[in-house]
XYZ file of C-alpha atoms in Angstrom:
670
model
C 42.587 95.534 88.759
C 41.951 96.695 85.224
C 39.702 93.720 84.405
C 37.782 94.052 87.651
C 37.049 97.710 86.883
C 35.707 96.771 83.448
C 33.435 94.039 84.837
C 32.240 96.426 87.554
C 31.416 98.945 84.777
C 33.823 101.554 86.174
C 34.600 102.942 82.771
C 36.239 106.307 83.569
C 38.926 106.296 80.902
C 41.258 108.411 83.071
C 41.141 105.894 85.899
C 41.809 103.071 83.452
C 44.988 104.696 82.171
C 47.822 102.189 82.973
C 49.987 104.825 84.668
C 47.103 105.933 86.816
C 46.257 102.322 87.688
C 49.828 101.786 88.874
C 49.798 105.068 90.794
C 46.500 104.207 92.536
C 47.900 100.842 93.591
C 50.909 102.544 95.190
C 48.773 105.281 96.711
C 46.416 102.802 98.417
C 49.346 100.789 99.727
C 51.211 103.789 101.169
C 48.062 105.389 102.651
C 47.231 102.126 104.380
C 50.712 102.228 105.977
C 50.514 105.977 106.659
C 53.796 106.508 104.771
C 53.032 109.990 103.532
C 56.624 111.030 102.732
C 57.044 108.040 100.438
C 53.707 108.874 98.845
C 54.881 112.424 98.126
C 57.994 111.003 96.446
C 55.841 108.717 94.284
C 53.682 111.705 93.297
C 56.736 113.751 92.289
C 58.061 110.817 90.265
C 54.669 110.499 88.556
C 54.606 114.238 87.807
C 58.104 114.216 86.287
C 57.308 111.043 84.328
C 54.280 112.636 82.644
C 56.433 115.621 81.759
C 53.703 118.315 81.587
C 54.733 121.530 83.364
C 51.438 122.839 84.733
C 52.757 126.349 85.461
C 53.516 126.930 81.799
C 50.795 128.054 79.443
C 49.188 125.389 77.272
C 48.917 125.429 73.513
C 46.399 127.712 71.873
C 44.481 124.703 70.589
C 43.668 123.640 74.125
C 44.910 121.436 76.886
C 45.962 117.841 76.160
C 44.140 115.056 77.969
C 47.341 114.282 79.900
C 47.549 117.852 81.187
C 43.893 117.855 82.162
C 44.290 114.582 84.020
C 47.450 115.823 85.761
C 45.689 119.021 86.867
C 42.910 116.917 88.341
C 45.388 114.727 90.233
C 47.489 117.610 91.603
C 44.332 119.342 92.823
C 43.397 116.087 94.503
C 46.821 115.984 96.141
C 46.481 119.548 97.399
C 49.569 120.834 95.625
C 49.863 124.625 95.770
C 50.892 126.792 92.841
C 54.205 127.634 94.511
C 55.068 123.935 94.830
C 54.361 123.436 91.135
C 56.611 126.371 90.259
C 59.407 124.705 92.243
C 58.976 121.384 90.438
C 58.748 122.999 87.007
C 62.024 124.832 87.679
C 63.889 121.512 88.011
C 66.340 122.485 85.269
C 67.445 125.328 87.562
C 67.819 123.250 90.712
C 71.250 123.542 92.300
C 73.227 121.526 94.808
C 71.127 122.012 97.947
C 67.829 120.946 96.400
C 69.438 118.139 94.388
C 71.096 116.640 97.493
C 67.776 116.734 99.378
C 66.003 114.930 96.533
C 68.868 112.478 96.084
C 68.702 111.371 99.716
C 65.036 110.444 99.352
C 65.667 108.575 96.110
C 68.624 106.682 97.549
C 66.637 105.646 100.615
C 63.744 104.430 98.465
C 65.910 102.568 95.959
C 67.958 100.735 98.598
C 64.888 99.894 100.689
C 63.131 98.553 97.615
C 66.111 96.401 96.700
C 66.258 94.951 100.200
C 62.517 94.372 100.110
C 62.810 92.357 96.881
C 65.582 90.218 98.364
C 63.601 89.631 101.545
C 60.430 88.919 99.580
C 62.232 86.350 97.431
C 63.572 84.550 100.508
C 60.280 84.520 102.387
C 58.169 83.371 99.436
C 60.820 81.073 98.001
C 60.540 82.945 94.736
C 64.284 82.933 94.127
C 63.856 80.536 91.200
C 61.683 83.153 89.490
C 64.216 85.943 89.985
C 67.384 86.068 87.903
C 70.099 85.989 90.561
C 72.682 87.472 88.202
C 70.407 90.423 87.461
C 69.808 90.937 91.162
C 73.559 90.867 91.786
C 74.170 93.433 89.061
C 71.346 95.625 90.350
C 72.792 95.447 93.858
C 76.250 96.357 92.582
C 74.865 99.321 90.665
C 73.103 100.629 93.742
C 76.219 100.032 95.841
C 78.451 101.837 93.361
C 76.112 104.778 92.953
C 74.978 105.396 96.498
C 76.771 103.347 99.158
C 78.876 105.432 101.524
C 82.385 104.278 102.429
C 85.669 105.796 103.567
C 87.213 108.070 100.974
C 84.368 107.722 98.482
C 83.256 110.886 96.705
C 79.479 111.081 96.667
C 77.479 111.199 93.430
C 74.639 113.611 94.121
C 72.858 113.962 90.795
C 71.523 110.738 89.275
C 69.497 112.588 86.647
C 67.677 114.874 89.087
C 68.745 118.184 87.517
C 70.273 118.736 84.069
C 72.882 121.321 85.031
C 74.617 121.984 88.349
C 77.412 124.208 87.002
C 78.130 127.124 89.337
C 79.263 130.567 88.259
C 81.546 130.911 91.303
C 83.299 128.327 93.467
C 85.312 129.680 96.383
C 87.424 127.499 98.666
C 88.144 128.213 102.338
C 90.230 126.446 104.960
C 88.515 126.674 108.347
C 88.849 124.967 111.688
C 86.398 122.130 112.189
C 84.127 123.187 115.095
C 83.979 119.551 116.274
C 87.690 118.850 116.732
C 89.539 122.046 115.832
C 91.328 120.360 112.916
C 91.664 122.305 109.636
C 88.926 121.554 107.129
C 88.182 122.704 103.589
C 84.802 124.060 102.487
C 83.534 125.234 99.107
C 80.824 127.837 98.564
C 79.074 129.137 95.468
C 79.635 132.786 96.293
C 82.228 135.155 94.873
C 85.453 135.611 96.856
C 84.404 138.735 98.743
C 84.534 137.571 102.362
C 87.128 135.962 104.603
C 84.591 133.336 105.666
C 81.769 131.736 103.707
C 78.103 132.496 104.293
C 76.604 129.449 105.963
C 73.809 128.994 103.431
C 76.311 129.223 100.556
C 78.451 126.286 101.746
C 78.067 123.390 99.322
C 80.412 120.779 100.755
C 83.061 120.150 103.420
C 86.080 117.819 103.191
C 89.409 117.171 104.882
C 91.383 117.655 101.664
C 91.258 120.311 98.971
C 91.643 117.787 96.151
C 88.646 115.842 97.513
C 86.500 118.976 97.305
C 87.718 119.768 93.802
C 87.093 116.187 92.713
C 83.569 116.336 94.175
C 82.863 119.534 92.244
C 84.243 118.036 89.044
C 82.624 114.610 89.411
C 79.210 116.172 89.960
C 79.765 118.699 87.162
C 79.623 121.814 89.357
C 82.526 123.336 87.491
C 83.332 123.827 83.846
C 85.579 126.175 81.897
C 83.302 129.120 82.691
C 83.384 128.634 86.495
C 85.405 131.252 88.369
C 87.581 129.565 90.973
C 89.055 131.350 93.969
C 90.789 130.430 97.194
C 90.831 132.523 100.342
C 94.207 133.067 101.987
C 94.755 131.288 105.272
C 97.191 128.975 107.035
C 97.502 126.910 103.866
C 99.948 127.741 101.042
C 97.710 126.959 98.067
C 97.703 129.693 95.437
C 95.010 130.584 92.908
C 97.322 129.278 90.187
C 97.755 125.897 91.905
C 93.984 125.691 92.462
C 93.237 126.368 88.791
C 95.874 123.918 87.533
C 94.599 121.190 89.853
C 91.039 121.745 88.652
C 92.181 121.556 85.024
C 93.986 118.272 85.729
C 90.808 116.771 87.151
C 88.835 117.930 84.121
C 91.460 116.614 81.738
C 92.188 113.204 83.222
C 89.071 112.082 85.121
C 85.544 111.417 83.834
C 82.448 113.048 85.299
C 79.585 111.149 86.894
C 77.264 111.686 83.934
C 79.373 109.350 81.825
C 78.948 106.630 84.439
C 75.185 107.038 84.787
C 74.571 106.209 81.140
C 73.347 102.701 80.423
C 74.602 100.440 77.673
C 75.720 96.866 77.105
C 79.380 97.650 77.785
C 78.565 99.586 80.947
C 76.181 96.843 82.095
C 78.878 94.226 81.551
C 81.275 96.040 83.927
C 79.018 95.056 86.825
C 79.371 91.368 85.946
C 82.992 91.643 87.089
C 84.662 92.710 90.296
C 85.503 96.386 90.426
C 88.999 97.485 89.480
C 90.629 100.921 89.052
C 90.479 102.457 85.583
C 91.835 105.979 86.196
C 94.286 107.191 88.859
C 95.383 110.776 89.325
C 98.175 111.565 91.798
C 98.619 115.158 92.926
C 102.000 115.784 94.549
C 102.874 118.402 97.178
C 99.438 120.002 97.324
C 99.817 123.266 99.225
C 103.487 122.785 100.156
C 106.826 123.978 98.808
C 109.490 121.309 99.439
C 112.277 123.889 99.270
C 110.563 126.645 101.246
C 113.180 126.402 104.004
C 115.892 127.609 101.649
C 113.783 129.836 99.393
C 112.760 131.873 102.435
C 116.448 132.807 102.820
C 116.642 133.969 99.221
C 118.991 131.206 98.095
C 118.717 128.250 95.758
C 120.788 125.160 96.493
C 122.982 124.115 93.591
C 124.111 120.496 93.389
C 124.791 117.717 90.931
C 122.242 115.642 92.888
C 118.987 116.440 91.085
C 116.992 113.324 91.974
C 113.745 114.493 93.599
C 113.975 111.631 96.105
C 117.536 112.533 97.073
C 117.968 116.154 96.085
C 121.153 118.183 96.641
C 124.086 117.304 98.863
C 121.675 116.717 101.742
C 119.753 114.152 99.630
C 116.373 115.651 100.549
C 113.125 113.930 99.626
C 111.038 116.527 97.771
C 107.839 114.442 97.847
C 106.108 115.647 101.002
C 102.515 114.603 100.321
C 100.359 112.907 97.718
C 96.625 113.140 97.122
C 95.232 110.248 95.145
C 91.986 110.273 93.133
C 90.795 106.895 91.822
C 87.937 106.031 89.454
C 86.975 102.355 89.248
C 85.145 100.291 86.661
C 81.833 100.679 88.509
C 82.055 104.451 88.248
C 82.995 105.114 91.866
C 85.331 107.971 92.682
C 87.484 107.915 95.832
C 90.286 109.982 97.309
C 93.081 109.442 99.801
C 95.910 111.609 101.148
C 99.394 110.438 102.089
C 101.537 112.546 104.420
C 104.830 112.192 106.233
C 108.253 110.731 105.539
C 106.828 107.485 104.124
C 104.005 109.066 102.109
C 105.395 107.816 98.796
C 105.971 104.260 100.052
C 102.435 103.980 101.447
C 101.032 105.348 98.203
C 103.086 102.869 96.171
C 101.899 99.954 98.318
C 98.244 100.946 97.947
C 98.722 101.410 94.217
C 100.166 97.902 93.795
C 97.395 96.401 95.953
C 94.849 97.933 93.593
C 96.447 96.348 90.525
C 97.455 92.917 91.844
C 98.685 90.818 88.887
C 96.609 87.845 90.064
C 93.444 89.810 89.182
C 94.543 90.018 85.522
C 92.762 93.321 84.988
C 94.124 95.922 82.556
C 96.402 98.453 84.206
C 94.640 101.742 84.963
C 95.674 104.952 83.281
C 97.971 106.833 85.657
C 98.584 110.562 85.636
C 100.917 112.327 88.078
C 100.805 116.106 88.439
C 102.686 118.553 90.652
C 102.061 122.297 90.879
C 104.195 123.348 93.874
C 106.330 126.526 93.545
C 109.713 124.837 93.011
C 110.827 121.909 90.827
C 107.227 120.865 90.151
C 107.920 119.495 86.676
C 111.010 117.574 87.849
C 109.115 116.032 90.777
C 106.214 114.903 88.578
C 108.615 113.508 85.983
C 110.572 111.583 88.636
C 107.449 109.957 90.057
C 106.179 109.097 86.583
C 109.485 107.333 85.916
C 109.321 105.523 89.252
C 105.756 104.247 88.850
C 106.358 103.229 85.228
C 109.581 101.401 86.143
C 107.792 99.536 88.934
C 104.987 98.574 86.573
C 107.560 97.176 84.128
C 109.294 95.327 86.956
C 106.211 93.478 88.218
C 104.032 93.064 85.123
C 106.569 91.864 82.599
C 107.007 88.141 83.120
C 106.070 84.856 84.742
C 108.099 85.230 87.947
C 108.121 89.012 88.125
C 106.288 89.142 91.455
C 109.364 87.714 93.161
C 111.521 90.586 91.929
C 113.113 92.845 94.533
C 112.872 96.493 93.542
C 115.212 98.805 95.465
C 114.433 102.490 95.941
C 116.720 105.023 97.590
C 114.924 107.885 99.361
C 116.882 110.459 101.352
C 119.853 108.099 101.839
C 117.525 105.339 103.053
C 116.936 102.113 101.124
C 113.621 100.311 100.632
C 113.295 96.835 99.133
C 109.920 96.160 97.532
C 108.776 92.575 96.988
C 105.469 90.714 96.823
C 104.816 88.229 99.631
C 101.715 86.029 99.223
C 100.568 88.275 96.349
C 100.807 91.384 98.552
C 103.425 94.156 98.159
C 105.742 94.633 101.112
C 108.621 97.024 101.872
C 111.714 96.288 103.948
C 113.879 99.147 105.157
C 117.662 99.506 105.341
C 119.370 102.529 106.875
C 122.727 102.119 105.139
C 124.318 100.219 102.261
C 125.653 97.544 104.620
C 122.118 96.926 105.912
C 120.848 96.737 102.335
C 123.418 94.043 101.476
C 122.221 92.020 104.485
C 118.621 92.314 103.303
C 119.586 91.113 99.836
C 121.154 88.067 101.476
C 117.769 86.787 102.668
C 116.833 83.309 101.377
C 114.300 83.301 98.518
C 111.589 80.785 97.652
C 112.615 80.958 93.977
C 114.902 83.002 91.761
C 114.447 86.667 92.655
C 115.757 89.319 90.312
C 117.287 92.418 91.925
C 116.115 95.602 90.199
C 117.723 98.889 91.171
C 115.731 102.046 90.689
C 117.376 104.213 88.040
C 118.793 106.641 90.640
C 119.679 104.046 93.263
C 123.277 103.030 94.134
C 124.737 104.752 91.089
C 128.398 103.903 90.312
C 128.490 101.282 93.076
C 129.522 97.641 93.045
C 125.927 96.497 93.459
C 124.828 98.439 90.392
C 127.698 96.879 88.442
C 127.031 93.232 89.335
C 123.226 92.851 89.306
C 122.947 92.873 85.476
C 125.106 89.716 85.361
C 122.784 87.648 87.565
C 121.238 84.496 86.090
C 119.011 81.817 87.563
C 120.642 78.545 88.659
C 124.139 79.968 88.465
C 126.541 80.801 91.256
C 128.466 83.943 90.450
C 131.452 85.179 92.424
C 132.608 88.788 92.075
C 135.825 89.976 93.691
C 137.650 93.265 93.910
C 141.123 93.831 95.309
C 141.820 96.972 97.305
C 145.033 98.215 98.821
C 144.549 98.804 102.515
C 146.801 98.944 105.501
C 148.322 96.933 107.042
C 147.421 94.153 104.560
C 145.823 94.022 101.171
C 142.136 93.011 101.237
C 139.495 91.813 98.827
C 135.746 92.358 98.723
C 133.786 89.256 97.720
C 130.188 89.244 96.431
C 128.392 85.975 95.693
C 125.026 85.729 93.896
C 123.630 82.239 94.395
C 121.187 80.142 92.369
C 118.183 82.186 93.586
C 120.040 85.495 93.385
C 120.507 85.944 97.111
C 123.596 88.053 97.728
C 126.378 87.301 100.192
C 129.263 89.740 100.650
C 132.296 89.930 102.889
C 135.832 91.324 103.042
C 138.920 89.222 103.660
C 142.720 89.582 103.633
C 144.259 88.514 100.331
C 147.658 87.170 99.384
C 147.023 86.043 95.811
C 143.898 85.624 93.697
C 144.530 81.888 93.710
C 144.668 81.605 97.501
C 141.557 83.792 97.686
C 139.357 81.905 95.277
C 140.614 78.318 95.371
C 139.177 77.438 98.815
C 135.934 79.230 97.974
C 135.599 77.224 94.768
C 136.289 73.964 96.577
C 133.692 74.841 99.195
C 131.046 75.655 96.576
C 131.788 72.395 94.741
C 131.340 70.504 98.004
C 127.976 72.055 98.813
C 126.760 71.500 95.248
C 127.330 67.819 95.838
C 125.490 68.013 99.170
C 122.542 69.831 97.589
C 122.402 67.159 94.920
C 122.389 64.369 97.518
C 119.726 66.017 99.667
C 117.428 66.494 96.648
C 117.477 62.788 95.726
C 115.051 61.912 98.528
C 112.482 64.596 97.589
C 110.206 62.850 95.035
C 107.973 65.894 94.620
C 110.824 67.849 93.001
C 111.602 67.471 89.350
C 115.289 68.211 89.842
C 117.713 65.776 88.255
C 120.235 64.346 90.680
C 123.066 65.883 88.690
C 121.538 69.338 88.108
C 123.389 70.776 91.059
C 126.689 69.293 89.894
C 126.163 70.836 86.459
C 125.345 74.249 87.893
C 127.769 76.853 86.550
C 130.140 78.700 88.845
C 131.329 81.944 87.289
C 134.032 84.302 88.496
C 134.220 88.030 87.763
C 136.752 90.681 88.627
C 135.612 94.178 89.571
C 137.831 97.144 88.861
C 137.519 100.916 89.123
C 137.510 102.876 85.916
C 136.880 106.624 85.737
C 134.809 106.646 88.915
C 132.649 103.680 87.865
C 132.824 99.951 88.480
C 133.791 97.692 85.598
C 133.092 93.943 85.671
C 135.001 91.394 83.580
C 134.635 87.628 83.640
C 137.662 85.696 84.912
C 137.840 82.139 83.513
C 140.078 80.769 86.250
C 138.233 77.614 87.250
C 140.858 75.420 85.582
C 143.452 76.721 88.035
C 141.604 75.092 90.951
C 141.445 71.519 89.753
C 144.788 70.036 90.789
C 145.224 71.652 94.184
C 145.191 69.803 97.485
C 143.935 71.528 100.630
C 143.930 71.016 104.316
C 140.329 69.919 104.797
C 138.290 71.615 107.497
C 134.769 70.252 107.640
C 131.937 71.506 109.876
C 128.760 69.583 110.668
C 125.853 71.547 112.090
C 123.103 70.433 114.440
C 120.826 71.997 117.044
C 121.487 71.823 120.775
C 118.802 71.411 123.421
C 117.926 75.149 123.233
C 117.455 74.999 119.453
C 120.629 76.933 118.694
C 122.749 75.773 115.735
C 126.180 74.519 116.860
C 128.970 72.798 114.951
C 131.337 69.892 115.283
C 134.571 70.401 113.324
C 136.793 67.833 111.599
C 140.332 68.798 110.559
C 141.768 66.124 108.260
C 139.899 63.425 110.239
C 140.731 64.957 113.655
C 137.429 65.361 115.492
C 136.393 68.310 117.676
C 132.939 67.868 119.247
C 131.280 70.941 120.696
C 129.579 68.870 123.404
C 133.004 67.756 124.670
C 135.127 70.923 124.427
C 132.411 73.561 124.715
C 133.703 77.138 124.516
C 137.232 75.940 123.737
C 136.138 74.507 120.377
C 137.683 77.192 118.146
C 140.825 77.515 120.264
C 141.450 73.762 120.047
C 140.812 73.776 116.283
C 143.227 76.710 115.829
C 145.961 74.959 117.833
C 145.631 71.818 115.740
C 145.753 73.774 112.465
C 148.904 75.596 113.609
C 150.516 72.278 114.534
C 150.061 71.061 110.979
C 151.592 74.104 109.311
C 155.241 74.233 108.272
C 155.521 77.768 109.682
C 153.828 79.640 112.479
C 152.419 82.237 110.086
C 148.824 83.202 110.903
C 147.363 83.197 107.367
C 143.595 82.570 107.172
C 141.985 79.188 107.553
C 139.053 78.257 105.318
C 136.128 75.870 105.804
C 136.199 73.443 102.892
C 132.952 71.545 103.547
C 129.792 72.160 105.564
C 126.805 69.975 106.405
C 123.509 71.700 107.354
C 121.139 68.807 106.717
C 120.028 68.713 110.374
C 119.356 72.485 110.421
C 116.446 72.356 107.983
C 114.300 74.699 110.124
C 116.678 77.472 109.124
C 115.401 77.422 105.530
C 112.558 78.902 103.517
C 111.192 75.876 101.650
C 112.844 72.787 103.149
C 115.839 73.061 100.809
C 119.090 74.704 101.837
C 120.217 77.558 99.637
C 123.862 78.259 98.808
C 123.636 81.621 100.567
C 122.886 79.851 103.843
C 125.977 77.648 103.546
C 128.117 80.699 102.812
C 126.751 82.640 105.776
C 127.578 79.844 108.246
C 130.955 79.246 106.581
C 131.898 82.913 107.010
C 130.916 82.977 110.695
C 132.886 79.811 111.429
C 135.979 81.135 109.617
C 135.811 84.399 111.571
C 135.853 82.531 114.883
C 138.631 80.126 113.893
C 140.825 82.919 112.484
C 140.309 85.068 115.577
C 141.457 82.109 117.658
C 144.517 81.752 115.392
C 145.410 85.413 115.950
C 145.200 84.996 119.727
C 147.622 82.073 119.803
């Protein structure tokens, strides 16, 4: 175009100015398409690019050529003096005008990006366009302007230099669409019960979302006067101010993310990941309001914020989460209800999956509710930090089981297929059953620092080791007969526990030891025919079996190792072997062999355990009904009952216990 003008002797130096040449090209294109709104946007961009404010007086020496040319163009465009005053006051633009301008810019930028992609496909010009640069450009546009659930909008990509408001007042109103409570912020002083409609800057479902929007877009600084109008909420001016200060202290503002640079550019070469997380706890609620309203304060030795006082109350009633990611996006989410903390924890772990190998984000937890705010924030900081240590500390950490106790309920956290998952147990007995689940590999049990204090479980889990079978026993005097509690941690740290009558330690542990030795041999034999495993045939036989005694000492459990294995070696037992298989309905059933005497379930049916009990009694020197023990068990034809096609010790023990219960009940009936 420039060369053609020269050859055609169109030598008006103003029209040959490169900026003007580009503008004319755009103008002709948009006029031909009758896209007048886009043309007006181009003209404003041109005006701001030249940077000559036409409503301000020129220098005494005269007008510059740029100013003269710009005056000529604006006259040609028909711009009125009032319009020019508005443009020249851009440094005073506030939220309403900035949002209006931003919408036009966003529409133009995204349409242009899509046009380039479409153009490249249609003209097969993709080889001429750097695909990586296009990807980065697309990610930048997505991060800056794409709307999505929970995302806090960035409204000022360099449109106005300062959006700070003198006043920001927050109201909770009913949404006219659905009647649900909604928060609004206005830039007027707190003089009215309801905001003036033209003073409303933004609406949101959550207060923290509104505050984050104001902070992220730099509407508030230390000079801004914050106020909140009383309503159905319980947020005080103090809580509002402290929350705002937390946002200012711990989260960046959008301006920092709009700046270019090699490091910032490089962030868009990688998938987004969280860099800053702020958790606000109990926004607008007092967890102890129900007792404070009566003028009392509950005193108790139970100070854990997840199990406070004798009633073990959970003091975490809600959480509001603000997240900044590596692309500069800000998002918010609220968690309410009894499981608010668990849902928040799950989402947190999903954001920082170890497989992504990203650095852990900075995490700040704040609480400003009227009672125990500092203790609640401290407790959650401990919890999140302990969980981070649990799952980001070693090679197999993802298989760890982290146990949290909340309001007398137990929750077992573990990663399944790289995703965090909670299982729930109402009582301690249900928790022990959960911990008895088969595991794909060794799974460490980690108790939260306030969970199961001074219990047997807390005492034994530190002793657990991979590829060892550890038996813990505790005697207790009970009527009519003395009993013992047995806890077994197997090679993958699955836990099996049961109670049984006890006569002597030897009669308690000897049959259990013989049984474990038998199944170690079976596990060794079954592994021989699995060429894909690197397990030596004798690894199972060499697996250690350790015995520990549990005793009570000053209200706590004490564990001491009991080297009694030598006592078991020379004993002879009445052998009771069970062989499992599946019947036609898929149920596991057993045939039983008592010192070579055979009892087949298909032949005797429901009388199996009665017949076995009669035979055992016939072989005893006395008619005393002391317990019978299974000494060997074959589950090789029950492989579908396993996790990874190998049978874990815990599974043998579970079936052994059920069989012994049925045989011993039959003995008692005889």
